[in-house]
Structure formats: C-alpha cells, structure tokens
Amino acid sequence: MTRVGNFLRRTRLDEMPQFLSVLTGEMSLVGPRAERPELVAQFQKQIPFYRARLLVKPGLTGWAQINYGYVASVKETVVKLEYDLYYIKHRTLNMDFNIVLRTIGTVIRRTGR
C-alpha cells in the first residue's frame, strides 16, 4: 500500500465517495455494505440466500461491519451474511442509531480496518 493510500484508509477519507452516494440517495447510511457486482454474482451462486441482502439499500456502515468486520473467504462471507440478514429482519431506528454511534467510535479510535 502506498503512503497516500495508507493515509486515506487510516483517516477513512477513502469512504468519501460512498458518503456522497448516501447524500444522493443511492446508498443508505446504515445497511449491508455494498459489494462489487462480480462478487455478488459469485456469492449468489455459492451461498444460499445471499440475494436476500439485496432487499435493502447498501449502507456506508452496518451490523455486520461493527460486529464482524472485513472478510477474506467465502466461509467468512457466510457469517457476515448472517449478520446482514439479522439486521434486515430486526432493523429499527434505535438499532441504526446504535450502529452509527459504534461506527463513529471506531473512526475516532482509529480501530478496525
């Protein structure tokens, strides 16, 4: 990773384009994280019910992000999907507010990836 890339990731400035998508209504502040279309197509073939996470707008942050973080395998993607489906089934304004507060804490403490 370059120094600039490392700085952008550390300060979360690399999230600005997605924040602009929230402002334009393409994304939600809270919801399952957006995935690249090629990964979505792959996961739909490999993971039952993966398509269900597409029932809501993707979010800048979400239940899976604050509870599980980044994934590197299909097996981990299945676990993260469980968090996404839990969020979709149980989402409330209070839950969204808690997710946002925990995300802000993560950004301030500069923890997480």
Short mmCIF file of C-alpha atoms in Angstrom, two decimals:
data_model
loop_
_atom_site.label_atom_id
_atom_site.label_comp_id
_atom_site.label_asym_id
_atom_site.label_seq_id
_atom_site.Cartn_x
_atom_site.Cartn_y
_atom_site.Cartn_z
CA MET A 1 0.00 0.00 0.00
CA THR A 2 1.29 3.48 -0.80
CA ARG A 3 1.74 6.16 1.86
CA VAL A 4 -1.17 8.10 0.39
CA GLY A 5 -3.36 5.00 0.34
CA ASN A 6 -2.41 4.18 3.90
CA PHE A 7 -3.27 7.75 5.00
CA LEU A 8 -6.62 7.66 3.17
CA ARG A 9 -7.52 4.30 4.75
CA ARG A 10 -6.37 5.31 8.25
CA THR A 11 -8.34 8.56 8.18
CA ARG A 12 -11.31 6.91 6.41
CA LEU A 13 -11.13 9.55 3.65
CA ASP A 14 -11.41 6.69 1.16
CA GLU A 15 -15.07 6.44 2.24
CA MET A 16 -15.94 9.92 0.92
CA PRO A 17 -17.25 8.72 -2.47
CA GLN A 18 -19.64 6.38 -0.67
CA PHE A 19 -20.73 9.18 1.67
CA LEU A 20 -21.59 11.24 -1.41
CA SER A 21 -23.69 8.28 -2.60
CA VAL A 22 -25.55 8.44 0.72
CA LEU A 23 -26.25 12.15 0.15
CA THR A 24 -27.59 11.46 -3.35
CA GLY A 25 -29.81 8.63 -2.10
CA GLU A 26 -28.04 5.80 -3.93
CA MET A 27 -26.95 4.31 -0.60
CA SER A 28 -28.22 4.36 2.95
CA LEU A 29 -26.16 5.42 5.94
CA VAL A 30 -26.81 2.03 7.57
CA GLY A 31 -27.32 -1.27 5.76
CA PRO A 32 -25.34 -4.18 4.35
CA ARG A 33 -22.10 -2.96 2.79
CA ALA A 34 -22.09 -2.73 -0.99
CA GLU A 35 -20.11 -5.38 -2.83
CA ARG A 36 -18.58 -5.34 -6.28
CA PRO A 37 -21.07 -6.74 -8.85
CA GLU A 38 -18.74 -9.58 -9.83
CA LEU A 39 -18.51 -10.72 -6.19
CA VAL A 40 -22.30 -10.50 -5.79
CA ALA A 41 -22.74 -12.75 -8.83
CA GLN A 42 -20.18 -15.22 -7.48
CA PHE A 43 -21.64 -15.28 -3.95
CA GLN A 44 -25.19 -15.74 -5.25
CA LYS A 45 -24.05 -18.97 -6.90
CA GLN A 46 -22.13 -20.20 -3.85
CA ILE A 47 -24.16 -19.02 -0.85
CA PRO A 48 -27.85 -19.76 -0.31
CA PHE A 49 -29.98 -16.67 0.41
CA TYR A 50 -27.15 -14.27 -0.47
CA ARG A 51 -29.58 -12.40 -2.70
CA ALA A 52 -31.74 -11.55 0.34
CA ARG A 53 -29.20 -8.96 1.47
CA LEU A 54 -30.06 -7.01 -1.66
CA LEU A 55 -33.59 -6.36 -0.35
CA VAL A 56 -32.39 -3.13 1.28
CA LYS A 57 -30.14 -0.33 0.05
CA PRO A 58 -26.47 -0.88 0.73
CA GLY A 59 -25.08 1.16 3.59
CA LEU A 60 -21.94 3.03 4.50
CA THR A 61 -21.84 1.06 7.74
CA GLY A 62 -23.81 -1.87 9.04
CA TRP A 63 -24.45 -4.51 11.66
CA ALA A 64 -22.02 -6.93 10.02
CA GLN A 65 -19.25 -4.29 9.86
CA ILE A 66 -19.40 -3.40 13.54
CA ASN A 67 -19.74 -7.00 14.69
CA TYR A 68 -17.58 -8.93 12.23
CA GLY A 69 -15.50 -6.59 10.06
CA TYR A 70 -13.81 -7.48 6.81
CA VAL A 71 -13.88 -10.95 5.31
CA ALA A 72 -11.38 -12.84 3.19
CA SER A 73 -13.15 -16.10 2.33
CA VAL A 74 -16.50 -17.49 1.26
CA LYS A 75 -16.85 -19.12 4.69
CA GLU A 76 -16.43 -15.73 6.39
CA THR A 77 -18.85 -14.19 3.88
CA VAL A 78 -21.48 -16.68 5.05
CA VAL A 79 -21.01 -15.49 8.66
CA LYS A 80 -21.21 -11.87 7.57
CA LEU A 81 -24.38 -12.67 5.60
CA GLU A 82 -25.94 -13.96 8.82
CA TYR A 83 -25.31 -10.55 10.42
CA ASP A 84 -26.75 -8.78 7.36
CA LEU A 85 -29.90 -10.92 7.40
CA TYR A 86 -30.30 -10.37 11.15
CA TYR A 87 -30.10 -6.62 10.53
CA ILE A 88 -32.66 -6.76 7.71
CA LYS A 89 -35.09 -8.73 9.88
CA HIS A 90 -34.65 -6.67 13.07
CA ARG A 91 -33.78 -3.19 11.83
CA THR A 92 -35.18 -0.28 13.77
CA LEU A 93 -34.29 3.38 14.12
CA ASN A 94 -32.74 2.59 17.51
CA MET A 95 -30.58 -0.17 16.00
CA ASP A 96 -29.44 2.17 13.20
CA PHE A 97 -28.59 4.84 15.78
CA ASN A 98 -26.50 2.33 17.78
CA ILE A 99 -24.69 1.21 14.63
CA VAL A 100 -23.85 4.83 13.74
CA LEU A 101 -22.59 5.55 17.28
CA ARG A 102 -20.39 2.46 17.30
CA THR A 103 -19.06 3.35 13.86
CA ILE A 104 -18.19 6.88 15.00
CA GLY A 105 -16.35 5.38 17.97
CA THR A 106 -14.37 3.12 15.65
CA VAL A 107 -13.41 6.05 13.42
CA ILE A 108 -12.37 8.26 16.38
CA ARG A 109 -10.32 5.47 17.99
CA ARG A 110 -8.90 4.55 14.56
CA THR A 111 -9.60 0.89 15.21
CA GLY A 112 -10.97 -1.58 12.71
CA ARG A 113 -9.71 -1.99 9.16
#
